[in-house]
Every structure is written in C-alpha cells, then in structure tokens.
Coordinates of C-alpha atoms in Angstrom, one line a residue:
X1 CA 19.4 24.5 -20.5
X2 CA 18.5 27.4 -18.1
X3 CA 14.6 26.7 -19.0
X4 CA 15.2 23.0 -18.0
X5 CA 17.2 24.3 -15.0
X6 CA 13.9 26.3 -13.6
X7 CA 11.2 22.9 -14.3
X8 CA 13.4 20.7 -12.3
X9 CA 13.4 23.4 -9.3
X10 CA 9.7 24.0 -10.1
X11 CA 9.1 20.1 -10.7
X12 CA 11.3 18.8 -7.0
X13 CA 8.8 20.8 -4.7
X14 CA 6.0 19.7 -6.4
X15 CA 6.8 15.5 -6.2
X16 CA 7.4 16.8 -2.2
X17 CA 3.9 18.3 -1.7
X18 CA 2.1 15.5 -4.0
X19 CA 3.8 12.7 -1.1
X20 CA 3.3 15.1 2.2
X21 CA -1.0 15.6 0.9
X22 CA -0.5 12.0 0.6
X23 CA 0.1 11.8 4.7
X24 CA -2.0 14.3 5.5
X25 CA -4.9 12.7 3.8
X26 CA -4.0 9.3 5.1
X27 CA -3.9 10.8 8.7
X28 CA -6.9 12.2 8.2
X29 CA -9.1 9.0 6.6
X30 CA -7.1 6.7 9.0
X31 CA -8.5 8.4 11.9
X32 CA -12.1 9.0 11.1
X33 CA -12.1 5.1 10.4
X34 CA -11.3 4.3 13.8
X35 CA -13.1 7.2 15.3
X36 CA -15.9 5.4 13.4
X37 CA -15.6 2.1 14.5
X38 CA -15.3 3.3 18.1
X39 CA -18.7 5.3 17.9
X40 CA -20.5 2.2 16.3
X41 CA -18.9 -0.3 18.7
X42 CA -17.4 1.0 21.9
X43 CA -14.0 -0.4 20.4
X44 CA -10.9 -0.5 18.2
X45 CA -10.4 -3.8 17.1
X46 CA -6.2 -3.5 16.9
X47 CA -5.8 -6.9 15.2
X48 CA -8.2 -6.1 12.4
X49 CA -6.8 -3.1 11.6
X50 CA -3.5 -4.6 11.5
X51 CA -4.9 -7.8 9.0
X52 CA -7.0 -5.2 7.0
X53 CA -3.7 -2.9 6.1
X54 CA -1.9 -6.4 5.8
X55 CA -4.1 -7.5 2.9
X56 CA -3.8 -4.4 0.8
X57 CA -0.3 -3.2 1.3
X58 CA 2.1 -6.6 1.4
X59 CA 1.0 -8.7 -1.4
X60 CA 1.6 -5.9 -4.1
X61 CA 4.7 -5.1 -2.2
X62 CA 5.8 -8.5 -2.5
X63 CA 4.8 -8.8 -5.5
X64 CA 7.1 -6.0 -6.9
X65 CA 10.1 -6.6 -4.4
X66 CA 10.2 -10.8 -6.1
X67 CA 10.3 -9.3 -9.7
X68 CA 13.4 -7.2 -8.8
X69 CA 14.8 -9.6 -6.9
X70 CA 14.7 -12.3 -10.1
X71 CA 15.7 -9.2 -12.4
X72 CA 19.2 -8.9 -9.4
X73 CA 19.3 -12.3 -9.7
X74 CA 19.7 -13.1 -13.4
X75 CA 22.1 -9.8 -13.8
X76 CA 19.5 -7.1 -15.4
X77 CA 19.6 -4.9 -12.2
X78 CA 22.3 -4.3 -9.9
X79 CA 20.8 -3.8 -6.5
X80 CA 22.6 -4.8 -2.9
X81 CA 20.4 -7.0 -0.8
X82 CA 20.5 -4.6 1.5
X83 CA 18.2 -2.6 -0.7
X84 CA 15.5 -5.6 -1.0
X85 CA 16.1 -6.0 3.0
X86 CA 15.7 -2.5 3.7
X87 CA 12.1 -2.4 1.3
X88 CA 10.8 -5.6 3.3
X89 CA 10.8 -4.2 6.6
X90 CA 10.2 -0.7 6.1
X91 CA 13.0 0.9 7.2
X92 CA 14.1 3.1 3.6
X93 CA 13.1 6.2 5.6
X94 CA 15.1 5.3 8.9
X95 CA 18.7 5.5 7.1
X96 CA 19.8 2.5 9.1
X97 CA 19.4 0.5 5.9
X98 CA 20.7 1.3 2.2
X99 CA 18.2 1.7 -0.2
X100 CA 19.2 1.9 -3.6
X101 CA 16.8 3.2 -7.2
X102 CA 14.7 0.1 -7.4
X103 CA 13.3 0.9 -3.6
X104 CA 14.3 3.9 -3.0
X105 CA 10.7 4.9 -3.3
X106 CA 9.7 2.7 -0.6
X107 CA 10.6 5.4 1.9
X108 CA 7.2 7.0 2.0
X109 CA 5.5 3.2 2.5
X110 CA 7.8 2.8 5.2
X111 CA 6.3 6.1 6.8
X112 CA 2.9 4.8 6.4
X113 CA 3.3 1.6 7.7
X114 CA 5.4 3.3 10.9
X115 CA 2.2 5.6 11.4
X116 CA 0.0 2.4 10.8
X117 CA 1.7 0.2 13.4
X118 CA 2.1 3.2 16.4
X119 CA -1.0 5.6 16.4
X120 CA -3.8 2.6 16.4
X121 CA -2.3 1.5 19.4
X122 CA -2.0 5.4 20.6
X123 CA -5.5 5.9 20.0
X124 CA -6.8 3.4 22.1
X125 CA -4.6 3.9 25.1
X126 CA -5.5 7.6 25.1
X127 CA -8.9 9.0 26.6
X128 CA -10.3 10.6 23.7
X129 CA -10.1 14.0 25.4
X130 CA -6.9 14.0 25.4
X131 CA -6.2 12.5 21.8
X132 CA -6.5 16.4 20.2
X133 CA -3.6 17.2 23.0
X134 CA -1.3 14.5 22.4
X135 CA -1.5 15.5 18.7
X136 CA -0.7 18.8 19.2
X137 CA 2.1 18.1 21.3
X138 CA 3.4 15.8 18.7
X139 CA 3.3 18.6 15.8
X140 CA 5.3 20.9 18.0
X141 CA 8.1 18.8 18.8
X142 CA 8.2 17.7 15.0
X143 CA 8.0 21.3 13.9
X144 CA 11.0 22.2 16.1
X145 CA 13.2 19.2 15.0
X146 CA 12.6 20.2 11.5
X147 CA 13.6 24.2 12.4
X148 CA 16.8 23.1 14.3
X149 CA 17.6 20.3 11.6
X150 CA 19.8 20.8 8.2
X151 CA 17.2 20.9 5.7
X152 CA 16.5 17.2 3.9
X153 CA 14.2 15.8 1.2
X154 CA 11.8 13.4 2.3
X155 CA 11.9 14.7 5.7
X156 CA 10.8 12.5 8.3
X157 CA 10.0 15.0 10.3
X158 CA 7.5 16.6 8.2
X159 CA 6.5 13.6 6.9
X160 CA 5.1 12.3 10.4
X161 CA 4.4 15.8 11.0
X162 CA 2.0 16.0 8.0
X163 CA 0.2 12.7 9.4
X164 CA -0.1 13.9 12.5
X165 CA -2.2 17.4 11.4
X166 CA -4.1 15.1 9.0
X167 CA -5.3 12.8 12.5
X168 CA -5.8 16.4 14.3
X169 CA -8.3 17.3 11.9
X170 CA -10.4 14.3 12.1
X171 CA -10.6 14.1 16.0
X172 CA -10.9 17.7 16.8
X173 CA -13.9 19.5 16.0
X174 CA -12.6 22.9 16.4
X175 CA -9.7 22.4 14.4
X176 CA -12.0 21.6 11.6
X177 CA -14.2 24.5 12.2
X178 CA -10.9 26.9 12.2
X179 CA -10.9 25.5 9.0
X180 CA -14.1 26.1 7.7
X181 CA -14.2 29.5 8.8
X182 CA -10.8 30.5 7.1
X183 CA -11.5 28.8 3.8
X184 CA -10.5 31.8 1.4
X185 CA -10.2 31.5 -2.4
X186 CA -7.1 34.7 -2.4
X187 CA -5.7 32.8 1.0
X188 CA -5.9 29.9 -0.4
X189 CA -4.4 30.7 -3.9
X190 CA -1.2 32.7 -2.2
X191 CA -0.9 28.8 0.1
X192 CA -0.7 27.1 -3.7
X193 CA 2.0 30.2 -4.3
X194 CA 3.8 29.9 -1.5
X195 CA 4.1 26.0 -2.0
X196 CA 5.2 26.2 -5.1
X197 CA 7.3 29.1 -6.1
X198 CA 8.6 29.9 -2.2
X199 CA 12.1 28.8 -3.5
X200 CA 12.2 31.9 -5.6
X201 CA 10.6 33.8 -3.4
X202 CA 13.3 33.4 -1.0
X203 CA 10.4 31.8 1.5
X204 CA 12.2 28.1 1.9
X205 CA 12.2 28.1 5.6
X206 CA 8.8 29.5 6.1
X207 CA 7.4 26.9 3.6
X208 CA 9.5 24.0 5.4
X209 CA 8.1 24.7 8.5
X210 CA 4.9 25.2 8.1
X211 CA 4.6 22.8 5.3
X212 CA 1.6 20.4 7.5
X213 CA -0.3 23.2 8.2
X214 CA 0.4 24.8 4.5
X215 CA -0.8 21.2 3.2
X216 CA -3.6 20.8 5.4
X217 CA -5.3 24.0 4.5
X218 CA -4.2 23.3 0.8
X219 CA -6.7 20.1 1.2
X220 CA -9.3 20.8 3.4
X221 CA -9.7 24.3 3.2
X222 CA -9.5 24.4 -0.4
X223 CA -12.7 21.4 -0.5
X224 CA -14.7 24.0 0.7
X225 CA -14.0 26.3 -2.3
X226 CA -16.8 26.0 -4.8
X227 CA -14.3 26.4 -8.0
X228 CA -11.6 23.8 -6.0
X229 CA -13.9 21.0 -5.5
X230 CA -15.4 21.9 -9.4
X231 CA -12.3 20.7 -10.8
X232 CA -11.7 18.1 -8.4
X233 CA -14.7 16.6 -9.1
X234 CA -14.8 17.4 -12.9
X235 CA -14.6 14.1 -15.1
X236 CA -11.4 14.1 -16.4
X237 CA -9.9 14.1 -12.8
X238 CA -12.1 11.9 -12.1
X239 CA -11.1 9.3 -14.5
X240 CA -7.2 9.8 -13.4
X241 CA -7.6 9.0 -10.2
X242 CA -9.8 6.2 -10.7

C-alpha cells in the first residue's frame, strides 16, 4: 500500500510534464511553420491554417465523440450531454462546461485549439519585432497568475504558459542561443530531478512556477546533449513514437 502510495505521487507529475512538453513543442513547431511560410511568401495565409488544423484534428474528434455518444445512447456509458457539448466546442479546460471521464481528456485539445485559433491571428497583426516582446509579456502575466492562484492540475495557466515559451523559442534567436549556450548534462539532469521528485523535495512551488521554462530546457536544451538525443533517437523510441 505505502509503495503504491509513492508511484501514484511519482506517476501524477509525470502524466503533467508529458501534456505541458506536449505545449511547449507544439508552440514551438506551430511557430516556425508560420515563421516559415512568411519567409517563403511575404504572408500568413489565416484561412489555411485554420482548414489545415481542421482536417487533422475534427474528424478523429468526431469520430470518437459519435461512438460515446451511441454507447450514452443505448445505456453502456452514463455521460450528461453536457460532457459531449462541452468536448465539441472546446471548452473542457474553461470550467464553464461539465466534462465528465469519457472527455475529460479533451481539456488539453481544447488548449490547443484555443492557442490555434488566437496566436495565428496574433502573429500577423504584430510587427515581427515586436512578436519576442509580446511573448514575453505574455509569460509574465501567466507566471504571476499561476504564483497568486490555489494550485490546480491541468493548469491553464501553465498550460498557455508552456505554449507561449515554446513560440518564444522559435521567433527569438537569442532565446535560442541562451539555450545553446546553457545546455549542461549535470543542469540538465538536476531539471529531470527537480521535475520529477520536487514534491519530496519540498520544491512544489519552485517547480510550478517555473514549470515552462523547466520544460523548455528539459526539451531543447537537452537535444543538444549527445547522450539525450542518443536515446531519443535510438530504435526502440523510435518505433514508439512512430
């Protein structure tokens, strides 16, 4: 019992920190393909970004939302239509809308499709000088809502917080460079530590507040370690994420 007691404590943080890289990598990939198709064509084509992320997110979604909806109907699951609502139009991370087991889990799509529909539309309204700025200011004011708030899981906060650091990286070339330059394998283990274990370390609040930053050097610092990317790129990883 006590040994099952520590791997769910050890086991919560880490389902956390698998969803906030999640963000951060999205914010990160997201960005560089627009920064992208601005370089090559002077422009950000809104609409096709909107019909690309269309296309791969809502049929799936669909998909899985009709199956539980027959399985409510015919009596196998018992789910309020608020729930099926609330997973349609992403709004399980908003807490306007109750969102019981069968889509709970749709709290983290509705943070990416939230990020999808605003910062497109950010990123071609701003000048790109003053894109790295904006972000910046962004991160602080998430940061400090998340230090003032009661502590959550599946913070929405940190969640758009995470994002955010992940669209820094790709737009600002010296945030990128800090990066480069800090990458550290002993800095980098005592991040994976302090991620991890900070609960027993007595480190929650540290670790909850700088959780975007934590993440982001956990990923992109930690690709420029030789023995990281060795076993990120080993085979058997490989295959998984395929």
């Amino acid at each position: 019992g006590i040994a099952l007691h520590y791997v769910q404590r050890l086991a919560e943080p880490i389902a956390e920190i698998g969803v906030q890289i999640f963000f951060c990598i999205s914010g990160a990939i997201i960005t560089s393909l627009l920064l992208r198709e601005e370089q090559a064509t002077r422009r950000v084509s809104i609409w096709a970004f909107y019909a690309r992320r269309t296309c791969r997110i809502l049929p799936p979604l669909f998909v899985y939302l009709g199956v539980v909806a027959i399985a409510r109907q015919i009596g196998s699951i018992d789910l309020p239509i608020s729930s099926l609502v609330g997973a349609a139009s992403f709004t399980c991370n908003t807490g306007l809308t109750e969102c019981a087991w069968f889509t709970a889990h749709t709290w983290s799509l509705a943070v990416e499709e939230q990020f999808y529909l605003a910062w497109p539309m950010l990123f071609v309204l701003l000048p790109a000088r003053w894109r790295a700025s904006f972000l910046v200011s962004v991160l602080v004011l998430l940061t400090a809502v998340e230090a003032i708030r009661v502590p959550v899981f599946h913070s929405n906060p940190t969640s758009f917080a995470c994002i955010a650091i992940g669209a820094l990286y790709a737009v600002s070339d010296p945030f990128r460079q800090a990066f480069a330059k800090a990458a550290n394998a002993w800095l980098w283990s005592a991040v994976v530590v302090l991620l991890l274990l900070n609960q027993f370390l007595g480190l929650q609040f540290i670790a909850r507040i700088g959780l975007p930053l934590l993440i982001m050097y956990l990923v992109f610092a930690g690709n420029r370690l030789v023995y990281v990317r060795s076993f990120l790129e080993s085979r058997p990883l490989q295959i998984l994420g395929a």
